[in-house]
Coordinates of C-alpha atoms and ligand atoms in Angstrom, one line a residue:
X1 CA -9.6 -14.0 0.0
X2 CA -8.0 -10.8 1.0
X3 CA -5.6 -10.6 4.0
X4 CA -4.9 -7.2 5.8
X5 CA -8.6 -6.7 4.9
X6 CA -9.4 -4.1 7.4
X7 CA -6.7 -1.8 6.5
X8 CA -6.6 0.9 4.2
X9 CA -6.1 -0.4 0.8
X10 CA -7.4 -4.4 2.0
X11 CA -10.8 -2.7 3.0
X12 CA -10.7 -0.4 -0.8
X13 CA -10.5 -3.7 -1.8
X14 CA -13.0 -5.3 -0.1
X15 CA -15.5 -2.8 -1.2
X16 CA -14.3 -3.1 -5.4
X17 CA -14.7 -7.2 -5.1
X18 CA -18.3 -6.7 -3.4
X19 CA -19.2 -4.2 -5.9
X20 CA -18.4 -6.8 -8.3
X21 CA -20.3 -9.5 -7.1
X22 CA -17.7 -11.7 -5.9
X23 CA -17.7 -13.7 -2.5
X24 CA -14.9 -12.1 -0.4
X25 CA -13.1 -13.8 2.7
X26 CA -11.5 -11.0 4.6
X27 CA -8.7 -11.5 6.7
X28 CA -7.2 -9.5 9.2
X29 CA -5.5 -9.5 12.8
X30 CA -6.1 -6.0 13.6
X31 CA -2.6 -5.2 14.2
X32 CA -2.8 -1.8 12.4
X33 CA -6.1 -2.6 10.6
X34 CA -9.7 -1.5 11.9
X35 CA -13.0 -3.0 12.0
X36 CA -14.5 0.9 11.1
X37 CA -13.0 0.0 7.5
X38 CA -15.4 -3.3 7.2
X39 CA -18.2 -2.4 9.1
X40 CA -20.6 -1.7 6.4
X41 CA -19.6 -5.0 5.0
X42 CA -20.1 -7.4 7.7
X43 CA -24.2 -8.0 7.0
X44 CA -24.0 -9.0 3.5
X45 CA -24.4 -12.4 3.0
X46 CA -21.1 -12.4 0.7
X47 CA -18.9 -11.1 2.6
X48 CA -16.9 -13.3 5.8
X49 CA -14.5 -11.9 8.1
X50 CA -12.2 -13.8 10.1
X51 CA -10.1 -12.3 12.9
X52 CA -6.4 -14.3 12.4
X53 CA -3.1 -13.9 11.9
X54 CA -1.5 -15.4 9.0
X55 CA 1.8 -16.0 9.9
X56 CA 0.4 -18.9 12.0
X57 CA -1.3 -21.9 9.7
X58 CA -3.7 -20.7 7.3
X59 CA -7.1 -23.2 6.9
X60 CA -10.0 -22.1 4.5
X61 CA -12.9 -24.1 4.0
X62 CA -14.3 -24.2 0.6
X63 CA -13.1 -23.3 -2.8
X64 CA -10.8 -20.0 -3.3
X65 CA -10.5 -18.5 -6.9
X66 CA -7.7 -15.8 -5.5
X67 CA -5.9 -14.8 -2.8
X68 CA -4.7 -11.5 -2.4
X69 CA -2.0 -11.0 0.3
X70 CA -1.9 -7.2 1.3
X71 CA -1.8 -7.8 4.9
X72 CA 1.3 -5.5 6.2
X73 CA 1.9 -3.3 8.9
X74 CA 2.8 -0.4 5.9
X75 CA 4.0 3.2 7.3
X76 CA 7.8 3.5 8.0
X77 CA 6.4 4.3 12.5
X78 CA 4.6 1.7 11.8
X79 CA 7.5 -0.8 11.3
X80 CA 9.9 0.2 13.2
X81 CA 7.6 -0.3 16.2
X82 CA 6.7 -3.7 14.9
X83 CA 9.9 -4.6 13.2
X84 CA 9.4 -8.2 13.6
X85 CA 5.5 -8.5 13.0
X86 CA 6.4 -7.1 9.8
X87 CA 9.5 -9.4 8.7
X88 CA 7.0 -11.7 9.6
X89 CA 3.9 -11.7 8.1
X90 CA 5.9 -10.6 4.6
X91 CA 7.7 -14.0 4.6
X92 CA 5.6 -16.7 7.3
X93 CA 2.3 -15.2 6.4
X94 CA 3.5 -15.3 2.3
X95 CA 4.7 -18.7 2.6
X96 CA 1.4 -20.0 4.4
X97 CA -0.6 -18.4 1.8
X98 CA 1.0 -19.7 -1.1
X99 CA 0.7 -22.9 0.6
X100 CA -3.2 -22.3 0.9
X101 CA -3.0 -21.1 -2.6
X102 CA -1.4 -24.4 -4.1
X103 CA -3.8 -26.7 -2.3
X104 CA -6.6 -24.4 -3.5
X105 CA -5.2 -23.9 -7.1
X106 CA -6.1 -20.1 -6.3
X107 CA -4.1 -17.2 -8.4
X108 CA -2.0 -15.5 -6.1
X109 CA -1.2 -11.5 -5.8
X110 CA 1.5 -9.9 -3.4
X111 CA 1.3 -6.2 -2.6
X112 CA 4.8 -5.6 -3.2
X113 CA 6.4 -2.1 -3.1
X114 CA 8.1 0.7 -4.1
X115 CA 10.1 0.1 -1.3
X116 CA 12.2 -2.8 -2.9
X117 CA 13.7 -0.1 -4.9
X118 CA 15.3 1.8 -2.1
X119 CA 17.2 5.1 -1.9
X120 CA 16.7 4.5 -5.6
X121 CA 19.9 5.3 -7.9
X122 CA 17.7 4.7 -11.0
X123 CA 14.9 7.7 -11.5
X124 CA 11.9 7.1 -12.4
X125 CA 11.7 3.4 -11.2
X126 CA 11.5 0.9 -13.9
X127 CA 10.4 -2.8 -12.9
X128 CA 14.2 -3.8 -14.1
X129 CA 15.9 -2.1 -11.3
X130 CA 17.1 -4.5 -8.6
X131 CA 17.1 -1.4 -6.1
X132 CA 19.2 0.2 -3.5
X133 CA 18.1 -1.2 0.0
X134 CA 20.2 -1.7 3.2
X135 CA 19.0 -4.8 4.5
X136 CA 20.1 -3.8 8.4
X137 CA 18.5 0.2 8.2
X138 CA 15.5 0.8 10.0
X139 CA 13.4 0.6 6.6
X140 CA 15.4 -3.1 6.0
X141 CA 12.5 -4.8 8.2
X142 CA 10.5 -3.8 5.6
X143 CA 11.9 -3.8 2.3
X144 CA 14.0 -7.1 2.8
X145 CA 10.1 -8.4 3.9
X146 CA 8.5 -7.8 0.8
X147 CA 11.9 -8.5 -1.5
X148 CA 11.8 -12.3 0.3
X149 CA 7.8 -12.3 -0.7
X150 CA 9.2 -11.4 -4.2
X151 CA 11.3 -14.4 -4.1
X152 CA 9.0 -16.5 -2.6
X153 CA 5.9 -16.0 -4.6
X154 CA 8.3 -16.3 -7.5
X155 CA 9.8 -19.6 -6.8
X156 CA 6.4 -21.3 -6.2
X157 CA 5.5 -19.9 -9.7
X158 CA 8.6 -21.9 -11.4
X159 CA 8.5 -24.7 -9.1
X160 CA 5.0 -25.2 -8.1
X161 CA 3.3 -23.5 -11.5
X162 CA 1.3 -21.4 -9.1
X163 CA -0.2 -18.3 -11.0
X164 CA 1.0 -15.0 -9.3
X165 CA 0.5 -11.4 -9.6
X166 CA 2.7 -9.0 -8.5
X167 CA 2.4 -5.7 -7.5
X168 CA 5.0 -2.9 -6.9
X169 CA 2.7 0.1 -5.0
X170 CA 3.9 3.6 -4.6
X171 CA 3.1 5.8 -2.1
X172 CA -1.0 6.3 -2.1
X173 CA -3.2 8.1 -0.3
X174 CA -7.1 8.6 0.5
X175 CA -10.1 7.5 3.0
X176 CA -9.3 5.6 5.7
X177 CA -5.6 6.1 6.1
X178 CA -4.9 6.3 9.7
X179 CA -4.4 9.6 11.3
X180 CA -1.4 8.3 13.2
X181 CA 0.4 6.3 11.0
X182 CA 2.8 9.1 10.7
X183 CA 2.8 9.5 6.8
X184 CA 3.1 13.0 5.4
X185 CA -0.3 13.5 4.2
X186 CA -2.0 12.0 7.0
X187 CA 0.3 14.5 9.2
X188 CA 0.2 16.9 7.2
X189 CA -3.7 17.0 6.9
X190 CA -4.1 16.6 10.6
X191 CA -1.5 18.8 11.8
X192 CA -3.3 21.5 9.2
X193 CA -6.7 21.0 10.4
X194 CA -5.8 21.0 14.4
X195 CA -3.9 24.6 13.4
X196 CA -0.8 22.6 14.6
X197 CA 3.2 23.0 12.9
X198 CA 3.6 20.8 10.0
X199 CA 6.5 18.5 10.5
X200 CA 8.7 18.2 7.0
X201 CA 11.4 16.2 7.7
X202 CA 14.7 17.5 6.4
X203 CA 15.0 20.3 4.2
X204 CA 11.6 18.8 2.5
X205 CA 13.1 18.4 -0.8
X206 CA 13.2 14.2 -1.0
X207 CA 10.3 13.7 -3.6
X208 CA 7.5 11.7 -3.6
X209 CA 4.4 10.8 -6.7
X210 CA 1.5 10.2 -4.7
X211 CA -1.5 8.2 -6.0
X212 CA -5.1 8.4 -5.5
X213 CA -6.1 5.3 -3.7
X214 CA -9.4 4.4 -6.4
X215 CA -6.8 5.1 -9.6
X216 CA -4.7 2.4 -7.5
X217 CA -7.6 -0.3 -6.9
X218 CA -8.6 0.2 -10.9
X219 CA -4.8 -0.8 -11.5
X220 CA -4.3 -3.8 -8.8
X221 CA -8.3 -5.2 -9.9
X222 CA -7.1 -5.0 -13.8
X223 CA -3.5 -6.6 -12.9
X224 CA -5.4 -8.9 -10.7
X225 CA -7.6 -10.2 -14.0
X226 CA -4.9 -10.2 -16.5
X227 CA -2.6 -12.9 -17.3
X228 CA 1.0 -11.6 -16.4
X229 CA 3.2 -13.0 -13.6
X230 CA 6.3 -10.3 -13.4
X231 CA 6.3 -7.4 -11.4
X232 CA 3.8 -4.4 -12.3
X233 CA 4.6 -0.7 -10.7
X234 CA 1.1 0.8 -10.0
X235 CA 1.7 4.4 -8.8
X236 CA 0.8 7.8 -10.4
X237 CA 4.4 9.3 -11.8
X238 CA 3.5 12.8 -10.9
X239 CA 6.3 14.0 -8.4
X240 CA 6.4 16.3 -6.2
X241 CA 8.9 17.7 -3.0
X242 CA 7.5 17.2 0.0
X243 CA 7.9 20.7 1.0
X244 CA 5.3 21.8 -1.8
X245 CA 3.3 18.8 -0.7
X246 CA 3.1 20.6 2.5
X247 CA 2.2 23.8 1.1
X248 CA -0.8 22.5 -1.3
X249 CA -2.2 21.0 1.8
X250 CA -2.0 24.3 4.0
X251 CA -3.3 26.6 1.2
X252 CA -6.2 23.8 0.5
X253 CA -7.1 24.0 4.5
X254 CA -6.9 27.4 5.0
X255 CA -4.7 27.1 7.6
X256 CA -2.3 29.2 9.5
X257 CA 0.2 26.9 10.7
X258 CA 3.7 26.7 10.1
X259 CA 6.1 24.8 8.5
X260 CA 8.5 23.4 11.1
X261 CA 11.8 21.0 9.8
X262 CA 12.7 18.0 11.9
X263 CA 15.2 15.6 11.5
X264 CA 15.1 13.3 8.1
X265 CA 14.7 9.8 9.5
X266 CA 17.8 7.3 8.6
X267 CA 17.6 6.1 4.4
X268 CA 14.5 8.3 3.5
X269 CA 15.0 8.1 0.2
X270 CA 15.6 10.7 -1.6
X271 CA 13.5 10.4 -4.6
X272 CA 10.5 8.2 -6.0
X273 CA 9.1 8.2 -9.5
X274 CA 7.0 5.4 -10.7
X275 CA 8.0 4.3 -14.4
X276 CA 4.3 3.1 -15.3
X277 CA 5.2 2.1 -19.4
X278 CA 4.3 -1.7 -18.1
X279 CA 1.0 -1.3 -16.5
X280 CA 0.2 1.3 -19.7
X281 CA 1.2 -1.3 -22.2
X282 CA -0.2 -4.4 -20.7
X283 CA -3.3 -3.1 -18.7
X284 CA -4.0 -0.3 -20.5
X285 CA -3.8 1.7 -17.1
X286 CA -3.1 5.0 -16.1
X287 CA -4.1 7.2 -12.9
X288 CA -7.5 9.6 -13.9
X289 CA -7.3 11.4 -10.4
X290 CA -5.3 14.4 -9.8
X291 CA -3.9 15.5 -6.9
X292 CA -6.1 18.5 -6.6
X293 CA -9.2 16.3 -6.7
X294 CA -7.6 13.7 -4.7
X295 CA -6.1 15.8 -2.2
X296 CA -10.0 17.5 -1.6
X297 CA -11.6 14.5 -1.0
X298 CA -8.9 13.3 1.5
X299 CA -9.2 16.2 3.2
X300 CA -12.6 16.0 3.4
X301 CA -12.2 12.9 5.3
X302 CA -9.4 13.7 7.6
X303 CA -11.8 16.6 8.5
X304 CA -14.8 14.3 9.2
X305 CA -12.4 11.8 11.3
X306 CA -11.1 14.4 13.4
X307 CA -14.6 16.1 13.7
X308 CA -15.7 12.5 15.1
X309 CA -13.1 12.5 17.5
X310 CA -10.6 10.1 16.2
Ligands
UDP401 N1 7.6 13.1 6.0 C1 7.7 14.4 6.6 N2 6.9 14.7 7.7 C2 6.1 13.8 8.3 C3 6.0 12.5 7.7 C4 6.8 12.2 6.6 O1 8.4 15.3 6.0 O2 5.4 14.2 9.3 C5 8.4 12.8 4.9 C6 9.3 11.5 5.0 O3 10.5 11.8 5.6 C7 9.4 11.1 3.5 C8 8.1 11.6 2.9 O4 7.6 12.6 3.8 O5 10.5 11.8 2.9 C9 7.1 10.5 2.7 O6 7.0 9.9 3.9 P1 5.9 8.7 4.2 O7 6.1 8.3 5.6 O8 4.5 9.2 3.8 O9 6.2 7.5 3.2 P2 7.5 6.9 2.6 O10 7.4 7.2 1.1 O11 8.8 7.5 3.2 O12 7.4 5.5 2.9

């Protein structure tokens, strides 16, 4: 079972477990996700999809092996216009689901974040840093979200024996983002293609290590299948400023708009580095895509959206 299903990295997801051969329950209520993600999905006898919100009662019929709870409103717009949908489903929906799990004796996985490390004093991020976060910034909605799903999931692993994965996801990028989610690269791509200014907050020098979202499935399938229950950063460590982020994209599109600065939104953090020495020594992962190759075929999908339309 996979909640936030129809969403960006839900319906990746979706499409590795099919591929696979498993039987996937897709969850969603469509608050940010969309049913264009799934689509192809829906006729195949495998797959189910139900329309619902987990924050209210979750019922399942039938036997679950795992249940993978990535459902999240996930861009920093995003949360702050749905500040308490997001506290929400982070710790209602997580403590449904682990209640589902337990009955169902299901192995449970949490899409934690990068985000419970906050304006990070540590660099790069190692899974032992307790993190920087203010609870009562905009971000705290949903940071302190997915640090109570930490806790959570954790406690019904000591007390309840349940068998938990967790997963710390940097930023990461590729099809089906939403153009309007207001994340740099989905900006940025748009704002390039349209021939519009590209909006770098600040002076563009915060960093960022951006992750190709099929190096990211390969680490969260692997995690998913292994036998470790502490947290696991999956993320590709190659940093870069946002301002050269901006410039890679406008070279790669050919484009001749600008580079405009706007005002850094409240706690951006400054930096963010994934230490991936875990996931290297215990799954034997590492990210295969660069950002060149990435960055093409993302572009080639913005392109395609926006020539449909969207
Ligand atoms: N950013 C930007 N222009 C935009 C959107 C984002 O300069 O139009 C910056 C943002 O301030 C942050 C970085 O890009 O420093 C990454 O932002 P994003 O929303 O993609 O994710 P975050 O890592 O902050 O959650």
């Amino acid at each position: 079972m996979i909640t936030g299903a129809a969403g960006f990295l839900g319906s990746h997801l979706c499409d590795r477990f099919m591929n696979e051969g498993y039987e996937v329950i897709a969850m969603d209520n469509l608050l940010t996700g969309s049913m264009d993600n799934i689509a192809h999905l829906l006729p195949l006898p495998k797959f189910s999809f139900y329309h619902y919100d987990v924050t209210k009662y979750v019922h399942v019929p039938g036997p679950l092996d795992f249940i993978l709870h990535f459902a999240s409103p996930a861009s920093p717009i995003d949360y702050l216009k749905m500040p308490i949908q997001t506290l929400k489903v982070g710790s209602l929906g997580t403590h449904n689901l682990l209640g589902l799990a337990r009955v169902k004796k299901a192995t449970f996985m949490i899409a934690s974040t990068s985000e419970v490390y906050g304006d990070p004093l540590v660099h790069p991020q190692n899974e032992d840093y307790w993190g920087n976060v203010n609870p009562i910034g905009p971000r705290g909605v949903y940071d302190e979200a997915k640090r109570f799903q930490e806790a959570m999931t954790m406690a019904y692993h000591n007390y309840h024996g349940i068998d938990i994965r967790i997963v710390r996801i940097f930023n990461t990028y590729g099809s089906r983002m939403r153009i309007d989610d207001g994340r740099a690269l989905p900006a940025f791509f748009s704002q390039a293609i349209r021939g519009e200014d590209l909006t770098v907050f600040g002076d563009g020098a915060q960093t960022r290590s951006f992750c190709f979202v099929d190096d990211l499935i390969e680490g969260v399938f692997l995690l998913l299948h292994s036998d470790y229950n502490l947290p696991v950063n999956i993320g590709n460590p190659n940093e870069i400023s946002i301002r050269e982020v901006a410039m890679e994209i406008l070279e790669m599109v050919g484009s001749n708009s600008r580079i405009v600065h706007m005002d850094l939104p409240e706690d951006d953090p400054k930096v963010r580095k994934p230490d991936i020495t875990r996931a290297k020594n215990i799954l034997n992962w590492e990210p295969k895509v660069s950002r060149e190759e990435g960055f093409r075929k993302t572009y080639e999908y913005f392109k395609k959206k926006l020539g449909e339309g969207d």
